[in-house]
Amino acid sequence: MQAQSSAIDFLPIIFQVIVALGFVVTTLVATHVLGPKRKTSDKLETFEAGIKSVGNARQPFSIKYFVVAILFVLFDVEVIFMYPWAVNFRALKMDGMIEMFIFMGTLLLGFIYVIKKKVLDWN
């Protein structure tokens, strides 16, 4: 027998969402209305990491930086999938071991492909 749910069951969730949105809107409006409005040339100047801006910010630079960053995120996220496997290692038994070997083999093939294409070579 399945439990029946009605609209009244979702009332606490709807109330929580309304309160959260109300808090966000109230905070944003209050800081905008009550906050100081002193605009000086120093505050309006572009600022990054404590270094004074020099030249145009739209200068081109190597895409290798982005490729390495994307590869790092890709392999890092794939490693995160190993954690649930390690936690449930005993429950998964031999099937889980074989599936993890397949997953690790796929990761290794991707890494070999990256090495062969010399994506990580900075020269």
mmCIF file of C-alpha atoms in Angstrom:
data_model
loop_
_atom_site.group_PDB
_atom_site.id
_atom_site.type_symbol
_atom_site.label_atom_id
_atom_site.label_comp_id
_atom_site.label_asym_id
_atom_site.label_seq_id
_atom_site.Cartn_x
_atom_site.Cartn_y
_atom_site.Cartn_z
ATOM 1 C CA MET A 1 0.000 0.000 0.000
ATOM 2 C CA GLN A 2 1.378 3.352 -1.070
ATOM 3 C CA ALA A 3 1.111 6.441 1.062
ATOM 4 C CA GLN A 4 -0.952 9.220 -0.462
ATOM 5 C CA SER A 5 0.495 12.708 -0.434
ATOM 6 C CA SER A 6 -1.484 15.869 -0.723
ATOM 7 C CA ALA A 7 -0.646 19.508 -1.247
ATOM 8 C CA ILE A 8 -0.777 20.171 2.507
ATOM 9 C CA ASP A 9 2.247 17.869 2.966
ATOM 10 C CA PHE A 10 4.382 20.299 0.984
ATOM 11 C CA LEU A 11 3.357 23.345 3.014
ATOM 12 C CA PRO A 12 6.459 23.333 5.296
ATOM 13 C CA ILE A 13 8.772 23.186 2.275
ATOM 14 C CA ILE A 14 6.925 26.005 0.516
ATOM 15 C CA PHE A 15 7.038 28.058 3.713
ATOM 16 C CA GLN A 16 10.791 27.500 4.052
ATOM 17 C CA VAL A 17 11.413 28.556 0.437
ATOM 18 C CA ILE A 18 9.317 31.707 0.921
ATOM 19 C CA VAL A 19 11.186 32.602 4.124
ATOM 20 C CA ALA A 20 14.574 32.006 2.465
ATOM 21 C CA LEU A 21 13.705 34.097 -0.594
ATOM 22 C CA GLY A 22 12.258 36.810 1.631
ATOM 23 C CA PHE A 23 15.470 36.916 3.652
ATOM 24 C CA VAL A 24 17.588 37.208 0.505
ATOM 25 C CA VAL A 25 15.459 39.951 -1.012
ATOM 26 C CA THR A 26 15.250 41.852 2.276
ATOM 27 C CA THR A 27 19.009 41.664 2.809
ATOM 28 C CA LEU A 28 19.792 42.825 -0.735
ATOM 29 C CA VAL A 29 17.361 45.734 -0.562
ATOM 30 C CA ALA A 30 18.516 46.762 2.932
ATOM 31 C CA THR A 31 22.201 46.798 1.998
ATOM 32 C CA HIS A 32 21.462 48.792 -1.143
ATOM 33 C CA VAL A 33 19.290 51.358 0.658
ATOM 34 C CA LEU A 34 21.218 51.641 3.943
ATOM 35 C CA GLY A 35 24.766 51.145 2.671
ATOM 36 C CA PRO A 36 27.209 54.010 2.058
ATOM 37 C CA LYS A 37 27.328 55.499 -1.416
ATOM 38 C CA ARG A 38 30.839 56.939 -1.565
ATOM 39 C CA LYS A 39 32.215 56.410 -5.065
ATOM 40 C CA THR A 40 35.840 57.445 -5.378
ATOM 41 C CA SER A 41 38.237 56.913 -8.246
ATOM 42 C CA ASP A 42 40.072 54.280 -6.190
ATOM 43 C CA LYS A 43 36.877 52.274 -5.617
ATOM 44 C CA LEU A 44 35.861 52.425 -9.267
ATOM 45 C CA GLU A 45 39.286 51.311 -10.487
ATOM 46 C CA THR A 46 39.814 47.730 -11.608
ATOM 47 C CA PHE A 47 41.492 45.702 -8.869
ATOM 48 C CA GLU A 48 42.925 42.237 -9.026
ATOM 49 C CA ALA A 49 45.026 40.507 -6.385
ATOM 50 C CA GLY A 50 46.534 43.710 -5.045
ATOM 51 C CA ILE A 51 48.419 44.454 -8.257
ATOM 52 C CA LYS A 52 47.876 47.712 -10.123
ATOM 53 C CA SER A 53 46.352 47.229 -13.562
ATOM 54 C CA VAL A 54 48.753 47.834 -16.437
ATOM 55 C CA GLY A 55 47.653 47.897 -20.055
ATOM 56 C CA ASN A 56 44.608 46.409 -21.691
ATOM 57 C CA ALA A 57 42.876 43.488 -19.984
ATOM 58 C CA ARG A 58 41.825 42.074 -23.341
ATOM 59 C CA GLN A 59 45.240 40.830 -24.407
ATOM 60 C CA PRO A 60 45.341 37.267 -25.759
ATOM 61 C CA PHE A 61 47.184 34.520 -23.934
ATOM 62 C CA SER A 62 47.791 30.834 -24.458
ATOM 63 C CA ILE A 63 44.845 28.467 -24.308
ATOM 64 C CA LYS A 64 47.052 25.804 -22.709
ATOM 65 C CA TYR A 65 46.249 27.273 -19.296
ATOM 66 C CA PHE A 66 42.552 26.551 -19.817
ATOM 67 C CA VAL A 67 43.207 23.086 -21.237
ATOM 68 C CA VAL A 68 45.296 22.115 -18.217
ATOM 69 C CA ALA A 69 42.672 23.557 -15.858
ATOM 70 C CA ILE A 70 39.865 21.639 -17.583
ATOM 71 C CA LEU A 71 41.890 18.418 -17.528
ATOM 72 C CA PHE A 72 42.611 18.900 -13.835
ATOM 73 C CA VAL A 73 38.921 19.364 -13.073
ATOM 74 C CA LEU A 74 38.000 16.394 -15.275
ATOM 75 C CA PHE A 75 40.405 13.972 -13.611
ATOM 76 C CA ASP A 76 39.692 15.419 -10.175
ATOM 77 C CA VAL A 77 35.946 14.858 -10.540
ATOM 78 C CA GLU A 78 36.541 11.317 -11.776
ATOM 79 C CA VAL A 79 38.626 10.592 -8.696
ATOM 80 C CA ILE A 80 35.703 11.737 -6.538
ATOM 81 C CA PHE A 81 33.690 8.800 -7.939
ATOM 82 C CA MET A 82 36.175 6.423 -6.308
ATOM 83 C CA TYR A 83 35.147 7.462 -2.793
ATOM 84 C CA PRO A 84 31.693 5.801 -2.782
ATOM 85 C CA TRP A 85 33.274 2.697 -4.282
ATOM 86 C CA ALA A 86 35.866 2.578 -1.496
ATOM 87 C CA VAL A 87 33.187 3.042 1.163
ATOM 88 C CA ASN A 88 31.090 0.189 -0.261
ATOM 89 C CA PHE A 89 34.023 -1.997 -1.265
ATOM 90 C CA ARG A 90 33.005 -5.044 0.774
ATOM 91 C CA ALA A 91 29.360 -4.885 -0.249
ATOM 92 C CA LEU A 92 30.222 -4.687 -3.964
ATOM 93 C CA LYS A 93 32.440 -7.787 -3.854
ATOM 94 C CA MET A 94 34.065 -8.989 -7.084
ATOM 95 C CA ASP A 95 31.592 -7.227 -9.407
ATOM 96 C CA GLY A 96 32.514 -3.882 -7.866
ATOM 97 C CA MET A 97 36.210 -4.679 -8.234
ATOM 98 C CA ILE A 98 35.802 -5.479 -11.938
ATOM 99 C CA GLU A 99 33.754 -2.338 -12.531
ATOM 100 C CA MET A 100 36.381 -0.223 -10.782
ATOM 101 C CA PHE A 101 39.130 -1.785 -12.911
ATOM 102 C CA ILE A 102 37.115 -0.858 -16.015
ATOM 103 C CA PHE A 103 36.660 2.687 -14.684
ATOM 104 C CA MET A 104 40.365 3.019 -13.850
ATOM 105 C CA GLY A 105 41.280 1.599 -17.270
ATOM 106 C CA THR A 106 39.106 4.227 -18.933
ATOM 107 C CA LEU A 107 40.803 6.914 -16.852
ATOM 108 C CA LEU A 108 44.212 5.544 -17.787
ATOM 109 C CA LEU A 109 43.309 5.508 -21.495
ATOM 110 C CA GLY A 110 42.216 9.145 -21.251
ATOM 111 C CA PHE A 111 45.433 10.080 -19.478
ATOM 112 C CA ILE A 112 47.549 8.230 -22.092
ATOM 113 C CA TYR A 113 45.651 10.086 -24.823
ATOM 114 C CA VAL A 114 46.429 13.417 -23.145
ATOM 115 C CA ILE A 115 50.117 12.483 -22.857
ATOM 116 C CA LYS A 116 50.309 11.307 -26.506
ATOM 117 C CA LYS A 117 48.724 14.554 -27.737
ATOM 118 C CA LYS A 118 51.318 16.459 -25.630
ATOM 119 C CA VAL A 119 48.607 18.592 -24.077
ATOM 120 C CA LEU A 120 50.601 18.979 -20.859
ATOM 121 C CA ASP A 121 53.793 19.986 -22.716
ATOM 122 C CA TRP A 122 54.352 23.696 -22.078
ATOM 123 C CA ASN A 123 57.119 24.242 -24.660
#
